[in-house]
PDB file of C-alpha atoms in Angstrom:
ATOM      1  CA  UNK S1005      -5.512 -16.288  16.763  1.00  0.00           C
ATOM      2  CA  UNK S1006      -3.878 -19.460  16.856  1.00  0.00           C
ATOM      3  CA  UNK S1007      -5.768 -22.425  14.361  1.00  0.00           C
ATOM      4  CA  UNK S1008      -6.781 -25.768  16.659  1.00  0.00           C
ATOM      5  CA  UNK S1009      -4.735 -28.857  15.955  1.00  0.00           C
ATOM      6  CA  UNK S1010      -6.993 -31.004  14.104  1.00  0.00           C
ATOM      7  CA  UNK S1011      -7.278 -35.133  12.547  1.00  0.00           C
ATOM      8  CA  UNK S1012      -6.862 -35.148   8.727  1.00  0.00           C
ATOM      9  CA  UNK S1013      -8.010 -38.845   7.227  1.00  0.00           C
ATOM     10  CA  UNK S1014      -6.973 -39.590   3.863  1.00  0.00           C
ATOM     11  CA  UNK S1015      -8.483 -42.772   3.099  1.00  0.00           C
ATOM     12  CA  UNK S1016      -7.500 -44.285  -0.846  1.00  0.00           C
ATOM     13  CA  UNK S1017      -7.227 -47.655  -2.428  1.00  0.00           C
ATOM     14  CA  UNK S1018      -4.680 -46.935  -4.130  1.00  0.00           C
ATOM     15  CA  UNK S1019      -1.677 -44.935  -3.597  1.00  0.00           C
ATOM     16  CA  UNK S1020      -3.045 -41.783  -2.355  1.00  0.00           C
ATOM     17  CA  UNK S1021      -1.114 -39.773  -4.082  1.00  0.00           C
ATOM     18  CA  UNK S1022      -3.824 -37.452  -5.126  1.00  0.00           C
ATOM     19  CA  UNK S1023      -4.994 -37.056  -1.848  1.00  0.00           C
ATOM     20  CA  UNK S1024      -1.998 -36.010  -0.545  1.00  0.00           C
ATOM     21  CA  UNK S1025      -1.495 -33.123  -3.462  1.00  0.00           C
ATOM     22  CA  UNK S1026      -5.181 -32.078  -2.461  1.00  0.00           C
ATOM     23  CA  UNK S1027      -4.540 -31.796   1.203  1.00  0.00           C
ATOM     24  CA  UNK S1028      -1.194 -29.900   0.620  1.00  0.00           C
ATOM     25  CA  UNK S1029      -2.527 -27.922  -1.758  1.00  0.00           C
ATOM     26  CA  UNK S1030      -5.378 -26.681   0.210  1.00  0.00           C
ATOM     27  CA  UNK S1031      -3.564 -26.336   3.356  1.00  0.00           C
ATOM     28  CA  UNK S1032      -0.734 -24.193   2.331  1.00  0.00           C
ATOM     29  CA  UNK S1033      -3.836 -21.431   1.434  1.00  0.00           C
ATOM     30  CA  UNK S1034      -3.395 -21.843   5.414  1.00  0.00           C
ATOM     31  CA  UNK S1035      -1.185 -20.097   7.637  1.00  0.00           C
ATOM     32  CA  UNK S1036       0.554 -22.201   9.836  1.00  0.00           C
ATOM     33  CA  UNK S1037      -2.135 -25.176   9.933  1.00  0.00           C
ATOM     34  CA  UNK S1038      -2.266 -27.683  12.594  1.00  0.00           C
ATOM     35  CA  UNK S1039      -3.423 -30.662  11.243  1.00  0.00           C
ATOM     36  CA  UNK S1040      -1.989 -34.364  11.848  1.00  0.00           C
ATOM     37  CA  UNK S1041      -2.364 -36.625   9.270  1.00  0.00           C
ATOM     38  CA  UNK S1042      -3.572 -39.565   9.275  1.00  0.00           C
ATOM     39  CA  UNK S1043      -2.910 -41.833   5.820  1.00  0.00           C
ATOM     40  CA  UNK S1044      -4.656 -44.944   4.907  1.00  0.00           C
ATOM     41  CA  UNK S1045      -3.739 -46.016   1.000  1.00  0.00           C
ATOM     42  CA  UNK S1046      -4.471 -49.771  -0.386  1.00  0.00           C
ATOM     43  CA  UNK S1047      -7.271 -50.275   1.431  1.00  0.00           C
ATOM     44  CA  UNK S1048      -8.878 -52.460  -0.380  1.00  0.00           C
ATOM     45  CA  UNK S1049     -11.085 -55.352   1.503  1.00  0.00           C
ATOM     46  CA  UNK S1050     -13.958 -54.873   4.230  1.00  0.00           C
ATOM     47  CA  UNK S1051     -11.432 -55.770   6.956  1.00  0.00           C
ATOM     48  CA  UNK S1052      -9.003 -53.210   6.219  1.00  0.00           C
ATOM     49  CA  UNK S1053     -11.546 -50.379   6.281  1.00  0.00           C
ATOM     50  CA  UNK S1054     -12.653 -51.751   9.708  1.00  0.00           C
ATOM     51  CA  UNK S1055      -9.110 -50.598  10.780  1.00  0.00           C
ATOM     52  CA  UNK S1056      -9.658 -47.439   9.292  1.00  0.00           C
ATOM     53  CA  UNK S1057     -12.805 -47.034  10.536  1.00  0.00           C
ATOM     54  CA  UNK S1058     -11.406 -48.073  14.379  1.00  0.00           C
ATOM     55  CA  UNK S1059      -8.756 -45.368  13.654  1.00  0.00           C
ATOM     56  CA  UNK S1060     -11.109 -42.491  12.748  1.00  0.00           C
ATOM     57  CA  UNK S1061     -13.423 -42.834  15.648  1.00  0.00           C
ATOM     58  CA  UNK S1062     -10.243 -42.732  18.111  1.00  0.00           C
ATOM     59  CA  UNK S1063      -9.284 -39.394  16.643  1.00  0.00           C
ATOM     60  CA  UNK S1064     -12.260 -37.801  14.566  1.00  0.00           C
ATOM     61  CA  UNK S1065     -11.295 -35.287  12.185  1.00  0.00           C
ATOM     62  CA  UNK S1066     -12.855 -34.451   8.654  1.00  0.00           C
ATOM     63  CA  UNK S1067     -12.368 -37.499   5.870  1.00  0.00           C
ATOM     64  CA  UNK S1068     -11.040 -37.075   2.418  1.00  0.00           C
ATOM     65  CA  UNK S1069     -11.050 -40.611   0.587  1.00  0.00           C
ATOM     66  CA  UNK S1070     -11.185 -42.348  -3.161  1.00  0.00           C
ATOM     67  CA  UNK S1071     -13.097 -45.339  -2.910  1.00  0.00           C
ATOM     68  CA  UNK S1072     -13.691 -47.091  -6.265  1.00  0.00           C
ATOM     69  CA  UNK S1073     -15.266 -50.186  -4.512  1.00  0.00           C
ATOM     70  CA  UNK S1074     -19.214 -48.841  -3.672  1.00  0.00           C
ATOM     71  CA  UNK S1075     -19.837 -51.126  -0.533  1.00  0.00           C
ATOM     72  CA  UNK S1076     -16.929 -49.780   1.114  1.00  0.00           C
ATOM     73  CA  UNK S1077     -17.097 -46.182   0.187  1.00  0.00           C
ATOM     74  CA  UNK S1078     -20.930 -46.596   1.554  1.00  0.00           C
ATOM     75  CA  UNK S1079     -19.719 -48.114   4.817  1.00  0.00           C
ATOM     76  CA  UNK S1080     -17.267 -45.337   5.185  1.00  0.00           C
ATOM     77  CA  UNK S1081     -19.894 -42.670   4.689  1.00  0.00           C
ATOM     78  CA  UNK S1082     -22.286 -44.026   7.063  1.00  0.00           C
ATOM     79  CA  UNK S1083     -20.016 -44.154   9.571  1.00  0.00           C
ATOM     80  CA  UNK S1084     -18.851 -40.965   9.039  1.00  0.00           C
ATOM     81  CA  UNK S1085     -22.426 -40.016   9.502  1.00  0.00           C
ATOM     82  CA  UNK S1086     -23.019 -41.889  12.088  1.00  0.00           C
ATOM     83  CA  UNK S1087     -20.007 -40.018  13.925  1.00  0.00           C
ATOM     84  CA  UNK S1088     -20.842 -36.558  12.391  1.00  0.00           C
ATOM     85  CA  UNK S1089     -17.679 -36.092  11.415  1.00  0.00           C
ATOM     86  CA  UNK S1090     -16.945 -34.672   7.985  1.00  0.00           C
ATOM     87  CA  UNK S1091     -16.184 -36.514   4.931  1.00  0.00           C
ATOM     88  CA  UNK S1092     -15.974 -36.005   1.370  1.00  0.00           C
ATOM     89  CA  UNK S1093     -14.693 -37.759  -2.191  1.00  0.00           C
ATOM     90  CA  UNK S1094     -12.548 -34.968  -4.159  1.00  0.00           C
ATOM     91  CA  UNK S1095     -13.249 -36.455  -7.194  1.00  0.00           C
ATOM     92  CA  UNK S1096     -16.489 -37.297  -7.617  1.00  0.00           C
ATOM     93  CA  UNK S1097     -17.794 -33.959  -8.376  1.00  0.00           C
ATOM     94  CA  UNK S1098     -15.421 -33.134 -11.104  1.00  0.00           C
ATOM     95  CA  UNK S1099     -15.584 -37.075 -12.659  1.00  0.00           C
ATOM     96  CA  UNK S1100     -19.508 -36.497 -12.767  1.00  0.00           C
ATOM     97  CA  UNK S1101     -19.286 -32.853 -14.609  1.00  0.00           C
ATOM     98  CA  UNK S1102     -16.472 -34.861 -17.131  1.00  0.00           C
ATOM     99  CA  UNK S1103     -18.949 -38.042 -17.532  1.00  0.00           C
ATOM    100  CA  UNK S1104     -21.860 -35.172 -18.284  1.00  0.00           C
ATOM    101  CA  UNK S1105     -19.257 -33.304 -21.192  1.00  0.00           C
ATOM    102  CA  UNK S1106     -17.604 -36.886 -22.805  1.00  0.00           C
ATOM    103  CA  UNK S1107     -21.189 -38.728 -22.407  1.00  0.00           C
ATOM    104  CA  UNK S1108     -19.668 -41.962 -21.139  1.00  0.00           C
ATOM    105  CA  UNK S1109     -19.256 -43.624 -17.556  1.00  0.00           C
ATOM    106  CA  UNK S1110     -15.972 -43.195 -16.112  1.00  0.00           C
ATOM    107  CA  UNK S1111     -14.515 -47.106 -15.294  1.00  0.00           C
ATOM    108  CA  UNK S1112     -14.232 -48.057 -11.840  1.00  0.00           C
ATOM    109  CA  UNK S1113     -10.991 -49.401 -11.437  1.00  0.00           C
ATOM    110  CA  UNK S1114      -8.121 -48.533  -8.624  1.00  0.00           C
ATOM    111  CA  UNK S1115      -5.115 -46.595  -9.714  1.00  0.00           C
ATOM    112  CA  UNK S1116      -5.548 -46.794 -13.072  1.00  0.00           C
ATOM    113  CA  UNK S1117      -2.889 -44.296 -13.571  1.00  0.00           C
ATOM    114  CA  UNK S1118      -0.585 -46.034 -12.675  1.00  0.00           C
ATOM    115  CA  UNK S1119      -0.832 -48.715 -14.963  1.00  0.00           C
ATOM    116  CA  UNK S1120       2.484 -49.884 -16.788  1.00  0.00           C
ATOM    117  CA  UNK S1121       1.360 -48.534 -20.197  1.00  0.00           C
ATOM    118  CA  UNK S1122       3.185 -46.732 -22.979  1.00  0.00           C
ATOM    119  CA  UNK S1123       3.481 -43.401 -20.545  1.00  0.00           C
ATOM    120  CA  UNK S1124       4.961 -45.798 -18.330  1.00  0.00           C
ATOM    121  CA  UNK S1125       7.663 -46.658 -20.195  1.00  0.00           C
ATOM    122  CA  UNK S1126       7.836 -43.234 -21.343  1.00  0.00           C
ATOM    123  CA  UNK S1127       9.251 -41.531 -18.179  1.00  0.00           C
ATOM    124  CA  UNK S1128      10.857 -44.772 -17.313  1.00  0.00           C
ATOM    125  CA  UNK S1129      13.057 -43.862 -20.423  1.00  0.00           C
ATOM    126  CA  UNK S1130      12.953 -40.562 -19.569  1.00  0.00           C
ATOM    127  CA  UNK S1131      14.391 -40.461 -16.189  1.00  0.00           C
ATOM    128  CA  UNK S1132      17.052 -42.979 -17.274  1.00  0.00           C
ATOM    129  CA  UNK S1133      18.253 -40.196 -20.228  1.00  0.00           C
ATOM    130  CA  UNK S1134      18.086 -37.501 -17.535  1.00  0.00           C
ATOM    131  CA  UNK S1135      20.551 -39.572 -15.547  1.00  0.00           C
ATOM    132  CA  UNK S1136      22.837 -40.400 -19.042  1.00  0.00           C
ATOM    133  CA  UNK S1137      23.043 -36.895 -19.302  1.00  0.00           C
ATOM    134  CA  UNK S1138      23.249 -34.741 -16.166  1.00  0.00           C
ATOM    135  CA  UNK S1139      25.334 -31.815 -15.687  1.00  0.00           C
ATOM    136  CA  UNK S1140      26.919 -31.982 -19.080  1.00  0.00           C
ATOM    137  CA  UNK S1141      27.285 -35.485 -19.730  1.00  0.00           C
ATOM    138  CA  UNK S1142      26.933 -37.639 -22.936  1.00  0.00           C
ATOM    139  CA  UNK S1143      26.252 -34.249 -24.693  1.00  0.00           C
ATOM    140  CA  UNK S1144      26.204 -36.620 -28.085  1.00  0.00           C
ATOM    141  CA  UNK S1145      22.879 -37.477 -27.163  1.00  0.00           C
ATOM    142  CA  UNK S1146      21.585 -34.385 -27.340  1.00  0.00           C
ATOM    143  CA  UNK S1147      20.397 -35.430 -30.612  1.00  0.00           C
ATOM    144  CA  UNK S1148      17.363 -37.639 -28.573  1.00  0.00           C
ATOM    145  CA  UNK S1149      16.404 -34.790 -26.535  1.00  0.00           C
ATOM    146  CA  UNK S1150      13.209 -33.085 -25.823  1.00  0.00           C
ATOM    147  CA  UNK S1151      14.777 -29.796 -24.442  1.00  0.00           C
ATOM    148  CA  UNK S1152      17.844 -28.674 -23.292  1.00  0.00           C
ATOM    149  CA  UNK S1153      18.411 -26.981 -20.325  1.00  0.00           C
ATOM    150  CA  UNK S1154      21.655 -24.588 -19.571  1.00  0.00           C
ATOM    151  CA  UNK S1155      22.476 -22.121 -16.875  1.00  0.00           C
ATOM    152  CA  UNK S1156      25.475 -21.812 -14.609  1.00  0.00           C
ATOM    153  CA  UNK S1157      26.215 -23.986 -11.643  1.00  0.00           C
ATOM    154  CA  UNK S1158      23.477 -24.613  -8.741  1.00  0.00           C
ATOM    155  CA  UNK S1159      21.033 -23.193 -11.042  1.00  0.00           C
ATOM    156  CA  UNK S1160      18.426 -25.857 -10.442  1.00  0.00           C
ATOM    157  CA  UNK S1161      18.963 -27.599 -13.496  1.00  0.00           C
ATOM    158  CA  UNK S1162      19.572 -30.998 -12.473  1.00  0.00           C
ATOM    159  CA  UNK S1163      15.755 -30.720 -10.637  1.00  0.00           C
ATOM    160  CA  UNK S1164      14.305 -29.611 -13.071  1.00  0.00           C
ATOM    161  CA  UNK S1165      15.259 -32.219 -15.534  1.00  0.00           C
ATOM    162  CA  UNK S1166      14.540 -35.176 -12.872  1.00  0.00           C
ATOM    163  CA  UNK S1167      10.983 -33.288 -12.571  1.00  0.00           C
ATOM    164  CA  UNK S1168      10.610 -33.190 -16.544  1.00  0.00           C
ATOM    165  CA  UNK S1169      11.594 -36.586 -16.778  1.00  0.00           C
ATOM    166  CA  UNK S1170       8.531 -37.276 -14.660  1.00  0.00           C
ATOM    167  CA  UNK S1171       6.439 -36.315 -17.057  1.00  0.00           C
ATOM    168  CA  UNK S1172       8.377 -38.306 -19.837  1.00  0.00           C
ATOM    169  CA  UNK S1173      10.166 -35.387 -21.115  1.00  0.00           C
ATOM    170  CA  UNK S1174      14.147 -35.863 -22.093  1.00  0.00           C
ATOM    171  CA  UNK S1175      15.284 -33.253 -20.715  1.00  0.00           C
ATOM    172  CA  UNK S1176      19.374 -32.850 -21.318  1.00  0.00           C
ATOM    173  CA  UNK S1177      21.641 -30.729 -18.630  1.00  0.00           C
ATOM    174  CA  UNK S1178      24.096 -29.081 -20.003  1.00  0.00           C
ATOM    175  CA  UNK S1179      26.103 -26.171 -17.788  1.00  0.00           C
ATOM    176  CA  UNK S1180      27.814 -22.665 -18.933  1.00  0.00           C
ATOM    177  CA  UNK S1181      31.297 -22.696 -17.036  1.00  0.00           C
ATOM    178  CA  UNK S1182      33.249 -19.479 -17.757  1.00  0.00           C
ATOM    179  CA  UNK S1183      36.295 -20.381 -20.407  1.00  0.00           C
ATOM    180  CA  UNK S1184      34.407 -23.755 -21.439  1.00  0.00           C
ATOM    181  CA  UNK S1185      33.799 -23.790 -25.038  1.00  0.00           C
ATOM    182  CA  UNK S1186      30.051 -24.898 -25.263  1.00  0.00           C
ATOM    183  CA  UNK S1187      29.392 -28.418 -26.623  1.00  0.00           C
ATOM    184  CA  UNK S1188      29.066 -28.174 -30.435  1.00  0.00           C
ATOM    185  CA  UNK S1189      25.909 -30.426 -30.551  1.00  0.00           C
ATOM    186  CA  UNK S1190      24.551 -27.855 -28.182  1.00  0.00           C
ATOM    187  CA  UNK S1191      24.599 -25.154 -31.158  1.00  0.00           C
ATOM    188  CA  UNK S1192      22.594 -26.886 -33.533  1.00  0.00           C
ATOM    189  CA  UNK S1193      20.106 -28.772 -31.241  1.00  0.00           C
ATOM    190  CA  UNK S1194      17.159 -30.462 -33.085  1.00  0.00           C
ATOM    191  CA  UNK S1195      15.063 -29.145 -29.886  1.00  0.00           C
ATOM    192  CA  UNK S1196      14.548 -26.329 -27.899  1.00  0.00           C
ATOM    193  CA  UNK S1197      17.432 -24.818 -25.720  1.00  0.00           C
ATOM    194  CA  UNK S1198      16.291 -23.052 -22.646  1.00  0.00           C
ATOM    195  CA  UNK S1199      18.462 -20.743 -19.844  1.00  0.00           C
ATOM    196  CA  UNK S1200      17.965 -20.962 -16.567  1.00  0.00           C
ATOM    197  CA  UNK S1201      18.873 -17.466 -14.534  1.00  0.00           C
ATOM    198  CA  UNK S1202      19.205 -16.754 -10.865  1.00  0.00           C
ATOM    199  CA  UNK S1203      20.286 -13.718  -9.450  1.00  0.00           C
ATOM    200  CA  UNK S1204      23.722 -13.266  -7.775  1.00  0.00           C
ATOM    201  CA  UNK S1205      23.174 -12.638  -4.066  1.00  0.00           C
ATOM    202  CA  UNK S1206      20.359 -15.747  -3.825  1.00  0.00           C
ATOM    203  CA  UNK S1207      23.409 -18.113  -6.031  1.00  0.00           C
ATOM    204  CA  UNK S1208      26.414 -16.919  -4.051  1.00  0.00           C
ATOM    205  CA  UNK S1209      24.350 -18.461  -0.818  1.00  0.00           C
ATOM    206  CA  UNK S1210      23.250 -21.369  -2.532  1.00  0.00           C
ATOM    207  CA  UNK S1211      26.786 -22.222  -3.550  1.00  0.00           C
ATOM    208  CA  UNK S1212      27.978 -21.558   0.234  1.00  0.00           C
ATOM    209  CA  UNK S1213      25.404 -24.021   1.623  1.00  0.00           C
ATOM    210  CA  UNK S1214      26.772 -26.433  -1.434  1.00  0.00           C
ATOM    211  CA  UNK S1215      30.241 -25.459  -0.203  1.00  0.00           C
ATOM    212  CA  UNK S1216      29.654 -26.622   3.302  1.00  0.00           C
ATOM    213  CA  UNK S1217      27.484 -29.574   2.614  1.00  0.00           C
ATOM    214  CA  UNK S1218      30.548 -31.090   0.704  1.00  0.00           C
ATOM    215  CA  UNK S1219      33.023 -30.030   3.134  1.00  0.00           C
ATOM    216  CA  UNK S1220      35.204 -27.579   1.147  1.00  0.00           C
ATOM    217  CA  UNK S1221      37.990 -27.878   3.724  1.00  0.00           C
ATOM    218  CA  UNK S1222      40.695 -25.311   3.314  1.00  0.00           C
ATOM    219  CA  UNK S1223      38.900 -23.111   0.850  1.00  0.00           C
ATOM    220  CA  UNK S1224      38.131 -19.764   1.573  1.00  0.00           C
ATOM    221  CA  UNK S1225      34.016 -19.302   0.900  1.00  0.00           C
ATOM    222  CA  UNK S1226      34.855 -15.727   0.130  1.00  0.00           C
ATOM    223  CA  UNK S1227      37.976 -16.029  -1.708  1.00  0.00           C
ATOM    224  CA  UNK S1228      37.048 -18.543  -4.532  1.00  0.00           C
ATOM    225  CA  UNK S1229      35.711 -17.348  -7.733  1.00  0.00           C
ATOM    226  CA  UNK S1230      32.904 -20.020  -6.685  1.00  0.00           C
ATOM    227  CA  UNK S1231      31.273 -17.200  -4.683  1.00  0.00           C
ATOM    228  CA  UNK S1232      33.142 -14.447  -5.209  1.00  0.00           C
ATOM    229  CA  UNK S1233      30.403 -11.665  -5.754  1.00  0.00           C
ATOM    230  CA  UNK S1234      32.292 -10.188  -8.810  1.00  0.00           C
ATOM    231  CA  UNK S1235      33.152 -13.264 -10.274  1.00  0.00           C
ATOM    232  CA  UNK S1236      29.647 -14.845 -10.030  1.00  0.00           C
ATOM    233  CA  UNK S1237      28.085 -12.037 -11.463  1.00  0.00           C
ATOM    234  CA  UNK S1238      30.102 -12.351 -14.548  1.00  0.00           C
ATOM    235  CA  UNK S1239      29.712 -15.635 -14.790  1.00  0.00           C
ATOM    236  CA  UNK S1240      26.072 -14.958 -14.506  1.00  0.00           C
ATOM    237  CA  UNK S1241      26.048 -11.902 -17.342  1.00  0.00           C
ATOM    238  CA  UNK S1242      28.274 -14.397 -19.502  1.00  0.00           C
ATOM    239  CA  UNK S1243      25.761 -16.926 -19.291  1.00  0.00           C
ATOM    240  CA  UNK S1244      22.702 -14.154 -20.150  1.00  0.00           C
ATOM    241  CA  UNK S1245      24.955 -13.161 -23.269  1.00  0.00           C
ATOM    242  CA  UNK S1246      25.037 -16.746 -24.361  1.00  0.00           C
ATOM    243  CA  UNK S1247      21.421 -17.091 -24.320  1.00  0.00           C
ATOM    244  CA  UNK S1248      21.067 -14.077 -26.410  1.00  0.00           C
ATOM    245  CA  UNK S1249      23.532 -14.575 -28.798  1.00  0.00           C
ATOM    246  CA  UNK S1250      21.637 -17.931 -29.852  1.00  0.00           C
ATOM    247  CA  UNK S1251      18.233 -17.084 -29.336  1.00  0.00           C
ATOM    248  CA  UNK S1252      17.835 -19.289 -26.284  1.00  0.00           C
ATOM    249  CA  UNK S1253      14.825 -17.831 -23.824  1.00  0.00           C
ATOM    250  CA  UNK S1254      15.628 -17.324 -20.606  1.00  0.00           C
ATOM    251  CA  UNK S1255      13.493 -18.344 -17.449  1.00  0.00           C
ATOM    252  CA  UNK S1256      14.152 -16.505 -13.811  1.00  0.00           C
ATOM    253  CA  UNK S1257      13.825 -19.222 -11.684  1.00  0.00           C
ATOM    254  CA  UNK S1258      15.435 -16.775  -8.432  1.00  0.00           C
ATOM    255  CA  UNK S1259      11.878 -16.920  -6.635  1.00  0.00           C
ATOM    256  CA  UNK S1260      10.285 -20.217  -9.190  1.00  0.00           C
ATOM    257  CA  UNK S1261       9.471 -23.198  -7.788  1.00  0.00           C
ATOM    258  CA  UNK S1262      10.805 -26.030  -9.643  1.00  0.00           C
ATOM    259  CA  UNK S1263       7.246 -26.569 -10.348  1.00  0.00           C
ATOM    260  CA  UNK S1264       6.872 -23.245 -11.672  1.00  0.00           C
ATOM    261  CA  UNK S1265      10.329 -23.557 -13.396  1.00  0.00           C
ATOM    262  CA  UNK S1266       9.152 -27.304 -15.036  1.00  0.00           C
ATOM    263  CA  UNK S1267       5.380 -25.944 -16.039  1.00  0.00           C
ATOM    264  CA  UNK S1268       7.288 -22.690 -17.819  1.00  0.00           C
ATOM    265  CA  UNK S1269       9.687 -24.976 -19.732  1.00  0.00           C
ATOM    266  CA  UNK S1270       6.680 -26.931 -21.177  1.00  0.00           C
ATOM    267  CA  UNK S1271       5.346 -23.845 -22.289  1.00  0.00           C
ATOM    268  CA  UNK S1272       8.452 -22.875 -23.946  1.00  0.00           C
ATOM    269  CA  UNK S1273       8.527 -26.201 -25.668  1.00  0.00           C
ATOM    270  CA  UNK S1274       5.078 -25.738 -27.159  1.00  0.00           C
ATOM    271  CA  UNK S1275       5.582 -22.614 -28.208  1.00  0.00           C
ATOM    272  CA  UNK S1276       9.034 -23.459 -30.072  1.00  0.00           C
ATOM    273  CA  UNK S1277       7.585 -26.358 -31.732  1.00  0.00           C
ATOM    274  CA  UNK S1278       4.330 -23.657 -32.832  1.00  0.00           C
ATOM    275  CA  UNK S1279       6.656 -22.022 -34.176  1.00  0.00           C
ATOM    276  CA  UNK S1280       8.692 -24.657 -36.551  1.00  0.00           C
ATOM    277  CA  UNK S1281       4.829 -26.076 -37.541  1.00  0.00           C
ATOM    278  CA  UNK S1282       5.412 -28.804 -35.371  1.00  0.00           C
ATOM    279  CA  UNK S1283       2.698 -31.112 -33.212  1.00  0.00           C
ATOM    280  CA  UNK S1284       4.686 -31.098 -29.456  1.00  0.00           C
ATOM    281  CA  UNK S1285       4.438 -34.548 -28.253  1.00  0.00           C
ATOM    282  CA  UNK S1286       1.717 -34.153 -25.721  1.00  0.00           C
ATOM    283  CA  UNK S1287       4.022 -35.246 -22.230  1.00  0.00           C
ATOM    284  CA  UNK S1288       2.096 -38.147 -20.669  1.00  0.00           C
ATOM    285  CA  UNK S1289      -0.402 -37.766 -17.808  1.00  0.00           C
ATOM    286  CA  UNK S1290       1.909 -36.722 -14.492  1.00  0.00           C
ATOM    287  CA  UNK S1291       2.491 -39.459 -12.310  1.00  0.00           C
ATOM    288  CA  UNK S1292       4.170 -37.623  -8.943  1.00  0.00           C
ATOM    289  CA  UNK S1293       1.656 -35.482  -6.669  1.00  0.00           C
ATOM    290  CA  UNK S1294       3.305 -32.277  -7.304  1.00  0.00           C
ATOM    291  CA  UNK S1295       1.602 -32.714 -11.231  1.00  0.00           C
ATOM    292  CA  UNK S1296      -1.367 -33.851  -9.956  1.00  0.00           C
ATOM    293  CA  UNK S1297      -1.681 -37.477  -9.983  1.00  0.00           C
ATOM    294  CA  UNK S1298      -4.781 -39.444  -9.434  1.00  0.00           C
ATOM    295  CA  UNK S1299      -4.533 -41.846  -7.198  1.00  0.00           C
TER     296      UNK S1299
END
């Protein structure tokens, strides 16, 4: 049976951000949802909620909203009452069952995570080493990295690091071409070294789609060692061999997210620096929706 087409309202005043990870999180439990959203972030005076308001009684649909401001979260309720329409703040049950276990009052203040703070900075910095040292570059700077991640080419290495570097992590990118000698400051890394592996068939199609998207005039998909099946695969074995002959772990990201692939790295990280007696710096609180920011 086919779901109804229905109004989504995400009212913030802030970003939104976290509303948005809610709503896609919850809706992809869905299958194939029809639901039109409607997003109102910064609203942040009497006369912008009117607007909102205005909107939501042209097209009712259920509310989601973070209000910090109580007159206008109170308006917006009683409305929403008034209309019988659905509405609901995400976060106040969970910020009342952390007030109950800290014993303090959470602050009311708009996107405070987004403040320009030392975390800030942090993935500011980060994101501009990720950059300095993509897809092999600047591998003297290893030295200042967090983690190190190889694999072969079109491995998803270069998202991963940008999505690590949201969470203020260094992340350096360093890849294993076949007859390349591997970068010397790569073998004794101060940090952890971690493989990325895909399997053949889903690479050799991910490198054909890369092959087109550049327009690889005159070449021969099938002929070039690029894609060839054989020559991929050993280039894929090599790369496994590597990894085992230093120790490196290995993650599968074939069917990973590169949320899945980022959240496995940090776990990698922790455990490496468990192992050496080390405290892991403790990333910063994520800042993009996919890591759950509050906004």
């Amino acid at each position: 049976m086919p779901s109804r087409t229905i109004n989504l309202h995400l009212v913030s005043d802030s970003t939104g951000e976290t509303l948005n990870s809610i709503a896609r999180a919850t809706l992809s439990r869905f299958e194939d949802p029809h639901v039109v959203h409607h997003r109102w972030s910064l609203i942040r005076s009497r006369l912008q909620l009117d607007r909102v308001l205005e909107g939501i009684e042209a097209e009712p649909g259920p509310v989601l909203f973070t209000l910090v401001d109580r007159s206008l979260r109170l308006a917006l309720e009683e409305h929403c009452d008034r209309l019988h329409i659905e509405h609901m703040s995400p976060l106040e049950p969970v910020m009342e069952m952390l007030q109950q276990a800290i014993g303090a009052q959470a602050r009311e203040k708009r996107g405070a995570q987004h403040v320009m703070d030392a975390d800030y900075f942090r993935r500011i910095d980060a994101m501009h080493y990720v950059l300095a040292h993509d897809d092999g570059q600047g591998t003297a700077g290893i030295a200042e990295a967090d983690v190190c991640i190889v694999g072969v080419s079109r491995s998803s290495k270069t998202p991963t690091c940008f999505y690590l570097a949201n969470r203020g992590i260094k992340a350096a990118n360093v890849p294993l071409v076949p007859g390349a000698p591997l970068p010397p400051e790569l073998e004794s890394a101060p940090c952890p070294v971690i493989g990325l592996h895909i399997e053949t068939n889903a690479l050799i199609e991910i490198r054909r789609h890369r092959l087109k998207l550049i327009g690889a005039h005159g070449v021969h998909h099938d002929a070039t060692d690029y894609v060839d099946p054989e020559a991929v695969k050993a280039e894929i074995q090599a790369a496994r061999r590597l990894c085992t002959k230093y120790g490196w772990p290995v993650i599968d990201v074939t069917r990973r997210s590169i949320e899945e692939t980022a959240a496995t790295v940090l776990q990698l990280m922790e455990a490496w620096h468990a192992r050496r007696g080390l405290r892991a710096a403790e990333p910063p609180r994520p800042a993009d929706p996919a890591a759950g920011a509050l906004a």
